[in-house]
mmCIF file with all atom_site columns, C-alpha atoms in Angstrom:
data_model
loop_
_atom_site.group_PDB
_atom_site.id
_atom_site.type_symbol
_atom_site.label_atom_id
_atom_site.label_alt_id
_atom_site.label_comp_id
_atom_site.label_asym_id
_atom_site.label_entity_id
_atom_site.label_seq_id
_atom_site.pdbx_PDB_ins_code
_atom_site.Cartn_x
_atom_site.Cartn_y
_atom_site.Cartn_z
_atom_site.occupancy
_atom_site.B_iso_or_equiv
_atom_site.pdbx_formal_charge
_atom_site.auth_seq_id
_atom_site.auth_comp_id
_atom_site.auth_asym_id
_atom_site.auth_atom_id
_atom_site.pdbx_PDB_model_num
ATOM 1   C CA . MET E 1 1   ? 91.157  61.359  10.207 1.00 53.00 ? 186 MET E CA 1
ATOM 2   C CA . THR E 1 2   ? 93.377  62.510  12.831 1.00 59.00 ? 187 THR E CA 1
ATOM 3   C CA . GLY E 1 3   ? 95.482  65.183  14.693 1.00 68.00 ? 188 GLY E CA 1
ATOM 4   C CA . THR E 1 4   ? 93.365  68.867  14.821 1.00 71.00 ? 189 THR E CA 1
ATOM 5   C CA . ASP E 1 5   ? 91.442  68.100  11.909 1.00 81.00 ? 190 ASP E CA 1
ATOM 6   C CA . GLY E 1 6   ? 89.913  65.516  13.815 1.00 89.00 ? 191 GLY E CA 1
ATOM 7   C CA . LEU E 1 7   ? 89.175  67.173  16.815 1.00 94.00 ? 192 LEU E CA 1
ATOM 8   C CA . ARG E 1 8   ? 87.367  69.949  14.680 1.00 92.00 ? 193 ARG E CA 1
ATOM 9   C CA . GLN E 1 9   ? 85.108  67.446  13.553 1.00 93.00 ? 194 GLN E CA 1
ATOM 10  C CA . VAL E 1 10  ? 84.689  66.109  16.801 1.00 95.00 ? 195 VAL E CA 1
ATOM 11  C CA . LEU E 1 11  ? 83.724  69.326  18.282 1.00 94.00 ? 196 LEU E CA 1
ATOM 12  C CA . ARG E 1 12  ? 81.039  70.464  15.631 1.00 93.00 ? 197 ARG E CA 1
ATOM 13  C CA . GLY E 1 13  ? 79.595  66.960  15.565 1.00 93.00 ? 198 GLY E CA 1
ATOM 14  C CA . ILE E 1 14  ? 78.748  67.238  19.578 1.00 93.00 ? 199 ILE E CA 1
ATOM 15  C CA . GLU E 1 15  ? 75.061  68.321  19.922 1.00 91.00 ? 200 GLU E CA 1
ATOM 16  C CA . VAL E 1 16  ? 74.113  71.095  22.229 1.00 90.00 ? 201 VAL E CA 1
ATOM 17  C CA . PHE E 1 17  ? 70.934  72.314  23.503 1.00 92.00 ? 202 PHE E CA 1
ATOM 18  C CA . ALA E 1 18  ? 69.436  68.772  23.479 1.00 87.00 ? 203 ALA E CA 1
ATOM 19  C CA . GLY E 1 19  ? 66.454  67.502  25.161 1.00 88.00 ? 204 GLY E CA 1
ATOM 20  C CA . GLU E 1 20  ? 63.726  69.943  26.162 1.00 91.00 ? 205 GLU E CA 1
ATOM 21  C CA . LEU E 1 21  ? 64.623  73.337  27.552 1.00 95.00 ? 206 LEU E CA 1
ATOM 22  C CA . PRO E 1 22  ? 62.581  75.467  30.133 1.00 95.00 ? 207 PRO E CA 1
ATOM 23  C CA . GLY E 1 23  ? 61.177  79.034  28.965 1.00 94.00 ? 208 GLY E CA 1
ATOM 24  C CA . PHE E 1 24  ? 62.327  82.038  30.101 1.00 97.00 ? 209 PHE E CA 1
ATOM 25  C CA . ASP E 1 25  ? 60.180  85.461  29.988 1.00 97.00 ? 210 ASP E CA 1
ATOM 26  C CA . PRO E 1 26  ? 62.266  88.704  31.306 1.00 97.00 ? 211 PRO E CA 1
ATOM 27  C CA . SER E 1 27  ? 59.199  90.886  31.934 1.00 96.00 ? 212 SER E CA 1
ATOM 28  C CA . ALA E 1 28  ? 57.950  88.344  34.523 1.00 96.00 ? 213 ALA E CA 1
ATOM 29  C CA . ALA E 1 29  ? 61.473  88.591  36.416 1.00 98.00 ? 214 ALA E CA 1
ATOM 30  C CA . PRO E 1 30  ? 61.328  89.439  39.865 1.00 97.00 ? 215 PRO E CA 1
ATOM 31  C CA . ASP E 1 31  ? 62.817  92.685  41.043 1.00 96.00 ? 216 ASP E CA 1
ATOM 32  C CA . THR E 1 32  ? 66.193  91.197  42.373 1.00 97.00 ? 217 THR E CA 1
ATOM 33  C CA . PRO E 1 33  ? 69.051  89.343  40.865 1.00 98.00 ? 218 PRO E CA 1
ATOM 34  C CA . VAL E 1 34  ? 68.981  87.170  44.204 1.00 97.00 ? 219 VAL E CA 1
ATOM 35  C CA . GLU E 1 35  ? 65.018  85.954  43.600 1.00 97.00 ? 220 GLU E CA 1
ATOM 36  C CA . LEU E 1 36  ? 65.668  84.972  40.260 1.00 98.00 ? 221 LEU E CA 1
ATOM 37  C CA . PHE E 1 37  ? 68.943  83.112  40.919 1.00 98.00 ? 222 PHE E CA 1
ATOM 38  C CA . THR E 1 38  ? 67.604  81.166  43.898 1.00 98.00 ? 223 THR E CA 1
ATOM 39  C CA . GLU E 1 39  ? 65.003  80.328  41.420 1.00 98.00 ? 224 GLU E CA 1
ATOM 40  C CA . TRP E 1 40  ? 66.986  79.036  38.798 1.00 98.00 ? 225 TRP E CA 1
ATOM 41  C CA . LEU E 1 41  ? 69.292  77.224  41.306 1.00 98.00 ? 226 LEU E CA 1
ATOM 42  C CA . HIS E 1 42  ? 65.951  74.866  42.663 1.00 98.00 ? 227 HIS E CA 1
ATOM 43  C CA . ASP E 1 43  ? 65.202  74.697  39.118 1.00 98.00 ? 228 ASP E CA 1
ATOM 44  C CA . ALA E 1 44  ? 68.839  73.113  38.470 1.00 98.00 ? 229 ALA E CA 1
ATOM 45  C CA . LEU E 1 45  ? 68.216  70.999  41.542 1.00 98.00 ? 230 LEU E CA 1
ATOM 46  C CA . SER E 1 46  ? 65.076  69.717  40.569 1.00 97.00 ? 231 SER E CA 1
ATOM 47  C CA . ALA E 1 47  ? 66.499  68.938  36.989 1.00 96.00 ? 232 ALA E CA 1
ATOM 48  C CA . GLY E 1 48  ? 68.908  66.963  38.596 1.00 96.00 ? 233 GLY E CA 1
ATOM 49  C CA . VAL E 1 49  ? 71.985  69.140  37.811 1.00 97.00 ? 234 VAL E CA 1
ATOM 50  C CA . ARG E 1 50  ? 75.183  67.750  39.452 1.00 96.00 ? 235 ARG E CA 1
ATOM 51  C CA . GLU E 1 51  ? 76.820  70.386  41.943 1.00 97.00 ? 236 GLU E CA 1
ATOM 52  C CA . PRO E 1 52  ? 74.624  73.538  40.644 1.00 98.00 ? 237 PRO E CA 1
ATOM 53  C CA . HIS E 1 53  ? 76.638  75.179  43.214 1.00 98.00 ? 238 HIS E CA 1
ATOM 54  C CA . ALA E 1 54  ? 79.699  75.211  41.266 1.00 98.00 ? 239 ALA E CA 1
ATOM 55  C CA . MET E 1 55  ? 80.989  78.067  39.650 1.00 98.00 ? 240 MET E CA 1
ATOM 56  C CA . THR E 1 56  ? 84.000  79.394  37.954 1.00 98.00 ? 241 THR E CA 1
ATOM 57  C CA . LEU E 1 57  ? 85.589  82.180  39.594 1.00 98.00 ? 242 LEU E CA 1
ATOM 58  C CA . ALA E 1 58  ? 87.917  84.524  37.689 1.00 98.00 ? 243 ALA E CA 1
ATOM 59  C CA . THR E 1 59  ? 90.172  87.060  38.865 1.00 98.00 ? 244 THR E CA 1
ATOM 60  C CA . ALA E 1 60  ? 93.316  88.998  37.740 1.00 97.00 ? 245 ALA E CA 1
ATOM 61  C CA . GLY E 1 61  ? 96.639  89.924  39.834 1.00 93.00 ? 246 GLY E CA 1
ATOM 62  C CA . ALA E 1 62  ? 98.189  93.237  40.041 1.00 93.00 ? 247 ALA E CA 1
ATOM 63  C CA . GLY E 1 63  ? 99.602  92.350  36.279 1.00 93.00 ? 248 GLY E CA 1
ATOM 64  C CA . GLY E 1 64  ? 95.929  92.002  34.937 1.00 94.00 ? 249 GLY E CA 1
ATOM 65  C CA . ASP E 1 65  ? 96.924  88.653  33.929 1.00 94.00 ? 250 ASP E CA 1
ATOM 66  C CA . PRO E 1 66  ? 93.273  86.525  34.320 1.00 96.00 ? 251 PRO E CA 1
ATOM 67  C CA . THR E 1 67  ? 93.149  83.246  36.156 1.00 96.00 ? 252 THR E CA 1
ATOM 68  C CA . ALA E 1 68  ? 90.051  81.175  36.391 1.00 98.00 ? 253 ALA E CA 1
ATOM 69  C CA . ARG E 1 69  ? 88.894  78.166  38.724 1.00 97.00 ? 254 ARG E CA 1
ATOM 70  C CA . VAL E 1 70  ? 85.877  76.275  39.738 1.00 98.00 ? 255 VAL E CA 1
ATOM 71  C CA . LEU E 1 71  ? 84.873  76.168  43.545 1.00 96.00 ? 256 LEU E CA 1
ATOM 72  C CA . ILE E 1 72  ? 81.587  76.075  45.288 1.00 97.00 ? 257 ILE E CA 1
ATOM 73  C CA . LEU E 1 73  ? 78.938  79.037  46.145 1.00 98.00 ? 258 LEU E CA 1
ATOM 74  C CA . LYS E 1 74  ? 79.122  79.431  50.054 1.00 97.00 ? 259 LYS E CA 1
ATOM 75  C CA . ASP E 1 75  ? 75.891  81.501  50.473 1.00 97.00 ? 260 ASP E CA 1
ATOM 76  C CA . VAL E 1 76  ? 73.440  84.384  48.127 1.00 97.00 ? 261 VAL E CA 1
ATOM 77  C CA . GLY E 1 77  ? 71.873  87.504  49.900 1.00 88.00 ? 262 GLY E CA 1
ATOM 78  C CA . PRO E 1 78  ? 71.607  90.604  50.289 1.00 85.00 ? 263 PRO E CA 1
ATOM 79  C CA . GLN E 1 79  ? 75.441  90.791  51.216 1.00 87.00 ? 264 GLN E CA 1
ATOM 80  C CA . GLY E 1 80  ? 76.369  89.117  47.790 1.00 96.00 ? 265 GLY E CA 1
ATOM 81  C CA . TRP E 1 81  ? 77.506  85.759  46.554 1.00 98.00 ? 266 TRP E CA 1
ATOM 82  C CA . GLN E 1 82  ? 79.974  84.037  48.640 1.00 98.00 ? 267 GLN E CA 1
ATOM 83  C CA . PHE E 1 83  ? 82.856  81.692  48.069 1.00 98.00 ? 268 PHE E CA 1
ATOM 84  C CA . ALA E 1 84  ? 86.025  80.804  50.565 1.00 97.00 ? 269 ALA E CA 1
ATOM 85  C CA . SER E 1 85  ? 89.562  80.282  50.111 1.00 96.00 ? 270 SER E CA 1
ATOM 86  C CA . ASP E 1 86  ? 93.303  80.694  51.721 1.00 95.00 ? 271 ASP E CA 1
ATOM 87  C CA . ALA E 1 87  ? 94.111  84.651  52.028 1.00 95.00 ? 272 ALA E CA 1
ATOM 88  C CA . GLY E 1 88  ? 97.775  83.240  50.196 1.00 93.00 ? 273 GLY E CA 1
ATOM 89  C CA . SER E 1 89  ? 96.281  81.293  47.470 1.00 94.00 ? 274 SER E CA 1
ATOM 90  C CA . ARG E 1 90  ? 96.746  82.245  43.818 1.00 94.00 ? 275 ARG E CA 1
ATOM 91  C CA . LYS E 1 91  ? 92.987  83.691  44.302 1.00 96.00 ? 276 LYS E CA 1
ATOM 92  C CA . GLY E 1 92  ? 93.431  85.387  47.527 1.00 96.00 ? 277 GLY E CA 1
ATOM 93  C CA . LEU E 1 93  ? 96.580  86.914  46.393 1.00 96.00 ? 278 LEU E CA 1
ATOM 94  C CA . ASP E 1 94  ? 95.025  88.452  43.190 1.00 97.00 ? 279 ASP E CA 1
ATOM 95  C CA . LEU E 1 95  ? 92.233  89.665  45.418 1.00 97.00 ? 280 LEU E CA 1
ATOM 96  C CA . ALA E 1 96  ? 94.352  91.545  47.763 1.00 97.00 ? 281 ALA E CA 1
ATOM 97  C CA . ASP E 1 97  ? 96.295  93.373  44.407 1.00 97.00 ? 282 ASP E CA 1
ATOM 98  C CA . ARG E 1 98  ? 92.705  93.660  42.657 1.00 97.00 ? 283 ARG E CA 1
ATOM 99  C CA . PRO E 1 99  ? 89.583  93.282  44.533 1.00 98.00 ? 284 PRO E CA 1
ATOM 100 C CA . TYR E 1 100 ? 87.349  92.216  41.953 1.00 98.00 ? 285 TYR E CA 1
ATOM 101 C CA . ALA E 1 101 ? 86.121  89.298  40.707 1.00 98.00 ? 286 ALA E CA 1
ATOM 102 C CA . ALA E 1 102 ? 83.421  87.293  38.039 1.00 98.00 ? 287 ALA E CA 1
ATOM 103 C CA . LEU E 1 103 ? 81.562  84.404  38.740 1.00 98.00 ? 288 LEU E CA 1
ATOM 104 C CA . THR E 1 104 ? 79.758  81.966  35.943 1.00 98.00 ? 289 THR E CA 1
ATOM 105 C CA . PHE E 1 105 ? 77.334  79.395  36.742 1.00 98.00 ? 290 PHE E CA 1
ATOM 106 C CA . TYR E 1 106 ? 76.411  77.157  34.101 1.00 98.00 ? 291 TYR E CA 1
ATOM 107 C CA . TRP E 1 107 ? 73.745  74.457  34.066 1.00 98.00 ? 292 TRP E CA 1
ATOM 108 C CA . ALA E 1 108 ? 74.031  72.366  30.867 1.00 96.00 ? 293 ALA E CA 1
ATOM 109 C CA . PRO E 1 109 ? 70.460  70.759  30.946 1.00 96.00 ? 294 PRO E CA 1
ATOM 110 C CA . LEU E 1 110 ? 68.666  73.625  31.196 1.00 97.00 ? 295 LEU E CA 1
ATOM 111 C CA . ALA E 1 111 ? 70.877  75.786  28.973 1.00 97.00 ? 296 ALA E CA 1
ATOM 112 C CA . ARG E 1 112 ? 71.281  78.227  31.420 1.00 98.00 ? 297 ARG E CA 1
ATOM 113 C CA . GLN E 1 113 ? 74.163  80.438  32.736 1.00 98.00 ? 298 GLN E CA 1
ATOM 114 C CA . VAL E 1 114 ? 74.521  83.438  35.156 1.00 98.00 ? 299 VAL E CA 1
ATOM 115 C CA . ARG E 1 115 ? 77.232  85.934  35.425 1.00 98.00 ? 300 ARG E CA 1
ATOM 116 C CA . VAL E 1 116 ? 78.122  87.837  38.226 1.00 98.00 ? 301 VAL E CA 1
ATOM 117 C CA . ARG E 1 117 ? 80.787  90.741  37.936 1.00 98.00 ? 302 ARG E CA 1
ATOM 118 C CA . GLY E 1 118 ? 81.766  93.248  40.810 1.00 98.00 ? 303 GLY E CA 1
ATOM 119 C CA . PRO E 1 119 ? 83.967  94.174  43.613 1.00 98.00 ? 304 PRO E CA 1
ATOM 120 C CA . VAL E 1 120 ? 85.134  91.713  46.226 1.00 98.00 ? 305 VAL E CA 1
ATOM 121 C CA . VAL E 1 121 ? 85.098  92.504  50.137 1.00 98.00 ? 306 VAL E CA 1
ATOM 122 C CA . ARG E 1 122 ? 86.651  89.930  53.034 1.00 97.00 ? 307 ARG E CA 1
ATOM 123 C CA . GLU E 1 123 ? 83.936  88.985  55.699 1.00 97.00 ? 308 GLU E CA 1
ATOM 124 C CA . THR E 1 124 ? 84.539  89.962  59.353 1.00 96.00 ? 309 THR E CA 1
ATOM 125 C CA . PRO E 1 125 ? 87.187  86.901  61.313 1.00 96.00 ? 310 PRO E CA 1
ATOM 126 C CA . GLU E 1 126 ? 84.267  85.912  62.816 1.00 97.00 ? 311 GLU E CA 1
ATOM 127 C CA . LEU E 1 127 ? 82.203  84.821  59.719 1.00 96.00 ? 312 LEU E CA 1
ATOM 128 C CA . CYS E 1 128 ? 85.510  83.148  57.963 1.00 97.00 ? 313 CYS E CA 1
ATOM 129 C CA . ALA E 1 129 ? 86.068  81.362  61.256 1.00 97.00 ? 314 ALA E CA 1
ATOM 130 C CA . ALA E 1 130 ? 82.595  79.834  61.037 1.00 97.00 ? 315 ALA E CA 1
ATOM 131 C CA . ASP E 1 131 ? 83.136  79.110  57.846 1.00 96.00 ? 316 ASP E CA 1
ATOM 132 C CA . PHE E 1 132 ? 86.185  76.907  58.196 1.00 96.00 ? 317 PHE E CA 1
ATOM 133 C CA . LEU E 1 133 ? 84.461  75.211  61.329 1.00 97.00 ? 318 LEU E CA 1
ATOM 134 C CA . ALA E 1 134 ? 81.639  73.910  58.910 1.00 96.00 ? 319 ALA E CA 1
ATOM 135 C CA . ARG E 1 135 ? 83.868  72.402  56.759 1.00 94.00 ? 320 ARG E CA 1
ATOM 136 C CA . GLY E 1 136 ? 84.475  68.837  56.816 1.00 93.00 ? 321 GLY E CA 1
ATOM 137 C CA . ALA E 1 137 ? 87.651  67.227  58.558 1.00 93.00 ? 322 ALA E CA 1
ATOM 138 C CA . GLY E 1 138 ? 89.343  66.277  55.648 1.00 92.00 ? 323 GLY E CA 1
ATOM 139 C CA . ALA E 1 139 ? 88.695  70.065  53.872 1.00 93.00 ? 324 ALA E CA 1
ATOM 140 C CA . ARG E 1 140 ? 89.441  71.216  57.279 1.00 94.00 ? 325 ARG E CA 1
ATOM 141 C CA . ALA E 1 141 ? 92.914  69.310  57.687 1.00 93.00 ? 326 ALA E CA 1
ATOM 142 C CA . GLU E 1 142 ? 93.666  70.182  53.778 1.00 91.00 ? 327 GLU E CA 1
ATOM 143 C CA . SER E 1 143 ? 93.053  74.064  54.512 1.00 92.00 ? 328 SER E CA 1
ATOM 144 C CA . LEU E 1 144 ? 95.418  74.025  57.879 1.00 91.00 ? 329 LEU E CA 1
ATOM 145 C CA . LEU E 1 145 ? 98.442  72.807  55.722 1.00 89.00 ? 330 LEU E CA 1
ATOM 146 C CA . GLY E 1 146 ? 98.368  76.372  53.727 1.00 84.00 ? 331 GLY E CA 1
ATOM 147 C CA . ARG E 1 147 ? 100.500 74.971  50.796 1.00 83.00 ? 332 ARG E CA 1
ATOM 148 C CA . GLN E 1 148 ? 97.594  75.410  48.182 1.00 83.00 ? 333 GLN E CA 1
ATOM 149 C CA . SER E 1 149 ? 99.696  75.824  44.869 1.00 80.00 ? 334 SER E CA 1
ATOM 150 C CA . GLN E 1 150 ? 102.821 75.430  46.151 1.00 86.00 ? 335 GLN E CA 1
ATOM 151 C CA . PRO E 1 151 ? 105.201 72.792  44.539 1.00 91.00 ? 336 PRO E CA 1
ATOM 152 C CA . LEU E 1 152 ? 104.543 68.829  45.730 1.00 91.00 ? 337 LEU E CA 1
ATOM 153 C CA . ALA E 1 153 ? 107.163 66.541  45.357 1.00 89.00 ? 338 ALA E CA 1
ATOM 154 C CA . ASP E 1 154 ? 105.259 63.014  45.344 1.00 93.00 ? 339 ASP E CA 1
ATOM 155 C CA . LEU E 1 155 ? 101.308 62.030  46.625 1.00 95.00 ? 340 LEU E CA 1
ATOM 156 C CA . ALA E 1 156 ? 103.201 60.271  49.790 1.00 94.00 ? 341 ALA E CA 1
ATOM 157 C CA . GLU E 1 157 ? 103.924 63.567  50.864 1.00 92.00 ? 342 GLU E CA 1
ATOM 158 C CA . ARG E 1 158 ? 100.584 64.916  50.484 1.00 93.00 ? 343 ARG E CA 1
ATOM 159 C CA . ASP E 1 159 ? 98.935  62.192  52.271 1.00 94.00 ? 344 ASP E CA 1
ATOM 160 C CA . ALA E 1 160 ? 101.530 62.197  55.178 1.00 94.00 ? 345 ALA E CA 1
ATOM 161 C CA . ARG E 1 161 ? 101.003 66.017  55.660 1.00 93.00 ? 346 ARG E CA 1
ATOM 162 C CA . VAL E 1 162 ? 97.458  65.460  55.874 1.00 94.00 ? 347 VAL E CA 1
ATOM 163 C CA . GLU E 1 163 ? 97.120  62.554  57.610 1.00 94.00 ? 348 GLU E CA 1
ATOM 164 C CA . ALA E 1 164 ? 99.146  64.585  60.172 1.00 94.00 ? 349 ALA E CA 1
ATOM 165 C CA . SER E 1 165 ? 97.105  67.730  60.028 1.00 94.00 ? 350 SER E CA 1
ATOM 166 C CA . LEU E 1 166 ? 93.674  65.602  60.634 1.00 93.00 ? 351 LEU E CA 1
ATOM 167 C CA . GLN E 1 167 ? 94.978  64.151  63.936 1.00 94.00 ? 352 GLN E CA 1
ATOM 168 C CA . ARG E 1 168 ? 95.886  67.707  65.226 1.00 93.00 ? 353 ARG E CA 1
ATOM 169 C CA . ILE E 1 169 ? 92.330  68.386  64.171 1.00 93.00 ? 354 ILE E CA 1
ATOM 170 C CA . GLU E 1 170 ? 91.216  65.816  66.589 1.00 91.00 ? 355 GLU E CA 1
ATOM 171 C CA . SER E 1 171 ? 93.069  66.995  69.148 1.00 92.00 ? 356 SER E CA 1
ATOM 172 C CA . GLU E 1 172 ? 91.895  70.903  68.473 1.00 91.00 ? 357 GLU E CA 1
ATOM 173 C CA . PRO E 1 173 ? 88.621  70.852  67.233 1.00 91.00 ? 358 PRO E CA 1
ATOM 174 C CA . ASP E 1 174 ? 88.026  74.927  67.237 1.00 93.00 ? 359 ASP E CA 1
ATOM 175 C CA . LEU E 1 175 ? 91.078  75.205  65.529 1.00 93.00 ? 360 LEU E CA 1
ATOM 176 C CA . VAL E 1 176 ? 90.848  77.571  62.457 1.00 95.00 ? 361 VAL E CA 1
ATOM 177 C CA . ALA E 1 177 ? 93.615  78.073  59.453 1.00 94.00 ? 362 ALA E CA 1
ATOM 178 C CA . PRO E 1 178 ? 94.678  81.635  60.170 1.00 93.00 ? 363 PRO E CA 1
ATOM 179 C CA . GLY E 1 179 ? 94.755  82.632  56.529 1.00 94.00 ? 364 GLY E CA 1
ATOM 180 C CA . TRP E 1 180 ? 91.402  81.070  55.636 1.00 97.00 ? 365 TRP E CA 1
ATOM 181 C CA . THR E 1 181 ? 89.052  83.955  54.290 1.00 97.00 ? 366 THR E CA 1
ATOM 182 C CA . LEU E 1 182 ? 85.383  84.047  53.245 1.00 98.00 ? 367 LEU E CA 1
ATOM 183 C CA . TYR E 1 183 ? 85.050  86.665  50.469 1.00 98.00 ? 368 TYR E CA 1
ATOM 184 C CA . SER E 1 184 ? 81.641  88.447  49.205 1.00 98.00 ? 369 SER E CA 1
ATOM 185 C CA . VAL E 1 185 ? 81.381  89.571  45.669 1.00 98.00 ? 370 VAL E CA 1
ATOM 186 C CA . ARG E 1 186 ? 78.996  92.602  45.861 1.00 98.00 ? 371 ARG E CA 1
ATOM 187 C CA . PRO E 1 187 ? 77.857  92.097  42.324 1.00 98.00 ? 372 PRO E CA 1
ATOM 188 C CA . GLU E 1 188 ? 77.588  95.423  39.818 1.00 98.00 ? 373 GLU E CA 1
ATOM 189 C CA . SER E 1 189 ? 75.646  93.147  37.538 1.00 98.00 ? 374 SER E CA 1
ATOM 190 C CA . VAL E 1 190 ? 74.372  89.954  37.115 1.00 98.00 ? 375 VAL E CA 1
ATOM 191 C CA . GLU E 1 191 ? 73.000  88.318  34.022 1.00 98.00 ? 376 GLU E CA 1
ATOM 192 C CA . PHE E 1 192 ? 70.644  85.702  33.075 1.00 98.00 ? 377 PHE E CA 1
ATOM 193 C CA . TRP E 1 193 ? 71.148  84.050  30.215 1.00 98.00 ? 378 TRP E CA 1
ATOM 194 C CA . GLN E 1 194 ? 68.795  81.118  28.645 1.00 98.00 ? 379 GLN E CA 1
ATOM 195 C CA . GLY E 1 195 ? 69.696  79.430  25.618 1.00 97.00 ? 380 GLY E CA 1
ATOM 196 C CA . ASP E 1 196 ? 67.542  78.542  22.778 1.00 95.00 ? 381 ASP E CA 1
ATOM 197 C CA . LYS E 1 197 ? 67.737  75.662  20.136 1.00 93.00 ? 382 LYS E CA 1
ATOM 198 C CA . GLU E 1 198 ? 67.522  78.154  17.036 1.00 92.00 ? 383 GLU E CA 1
ATOM 199 C CA . ARG E 1 199 ? 70.184  80.549  18.696 1.00 93.00 ? 384 ARG E CA 1
ATOM 200 C CA . ARG E 1 200 ? 67.378  83.494  19.910 1.00 94.00 ? 385 ARG E CA 1
ATOM 201 C CA . HIS E 1 201 ? 69.163  83.223  23.427 1.00 97.00 ? 386 HIS E CA 1
ATOM 202 C CA . THR E 1 202 ? 67.299  85.494  25.914 1.00 98.00 ? 387 THR E CA 1
ATOM 203 C CA . ARG E 1 203 ? 69.197  87.609  28.129 1.00 98.00 ? 388 ARG E CA 1
ATOM 204 C CA . LEU E 1 204 ? 68.316  89.703  30.911 1.00 98.00 ? 389 LEU E CA 1
ATOM 205 C CA . ALA E 1 205 ? 70.925  92.051  32.712 1.00 98.00 ? 390 ALA E CA 1
ATOM 206 C CA . TYR E 1 206 ? 70.463  93.662  36.245 1.00 98.00 ? 391 TYR E CA 1
ATOM 207 C CA . LEU E 1 207 ? 72.435  96.687  36.642 1.00 98.00 ? 392 LEU E CA 1
ATOM 208 C CA . SER E 1 208 ? 72.876  98.131  40.286 1.00 96.00 ? 393 SER E CA 1
ATOM 209 C CA . SER E 1 209 ? 72.338  101.461 40.797 1.00 92.00 ? 394 SER E CA 1
ATOM 210 C CA . PRO E 1 210 ? 72.194  103.976 43.807 1.00 91.00 ? 395 PRO E CA 1
ATOM 211 C CA . ASP E 1 211 ? 68.144  103.352 43.741 1.00 91.00 ? 396 ASP E CA 1
ATOM 212 C CA . GLY E 1 212 ? 68.712  99.411  43.413 1.00 93.00 ? 397 GLY E CA 1
ATOM 213 C CA . TRP E 1 213 ? 68.700  97.282  40.791 1.00 97.00 ? 398 TRP E CA 1
ATOM 214 C CA . THR E 1 214 ? 67.568  98.320  36.996 1.00 97.00 ? 399 THR E CA 1
ATOM 215 C CA . LYS E 1 215 ? 66.785  95.384  34.285 1.00 98.00 ? 400 LYS E CA 1
ATOM 216 C CA . GLN E 1 216 ? 67.984  95.300  31.004 1.00 98.00 ? 401 GLN E CA 1
ATOM 217 C CA . MET E 1 217 ? 67.350  92.827  28.030 1.00 98.00 ? 402 MET E CA 1
ATOM 218 C CA . LEU E 1 218 ? 70.632  92.373  25.447 1.00 98.00 ? 403 LEU E CA 1
ATOM 219 C CA . TRP E 1 219 ? 70.976  90.961  22.256 1.00 96.00 ? 404 TRP E CA 1
ATOM 220 C CA . PRO E 1 220 ? 71.833  87.502  22.264 1.00 94.00 ? 405 PRO E CA 1
#
């Protein structure tokens, strides 16, 4: 069998929720989503999940067209869920038009996902600079070019420009890309999803209110 029919069979034949899955009792969940997220992230680390801090960031521009990509979580706490990028990137331009985003984490071995939604704010220039300088030399060199998502003629051009940027960093170690921005998603809702082999998935949503967080279970 070939073509789309063959692919359909392959997709249907892939096992999901394999192995032993953890339990999740919403009645024992902590008062804030940051506490539960921290627990689940450490569980993912203990389970050997690769790059458990990788997340899908979804944004939309002025016209409402959505775009999603995977990037790395920088921090999480009372200030929100943080990530960084150049303000001139597609995500940066989207957030300038519509400062609202959704994040999704998925830890397949545990059949767990976390969804975060809320407005996005730009952190102070001092925090943006500190985040940039904490990056590795290669990451800083690429970011200094400020050319993310622009057309590229060939890989040799990329390598030459990054090498020149690395030399610049060596001579100016405190140099910060002018557009580098640390963003914080201030969550309005955070949902925790625990998969189940029998599809009796457990979902718990934390909803923000002026009085703090309220918890709400959801149907699968």
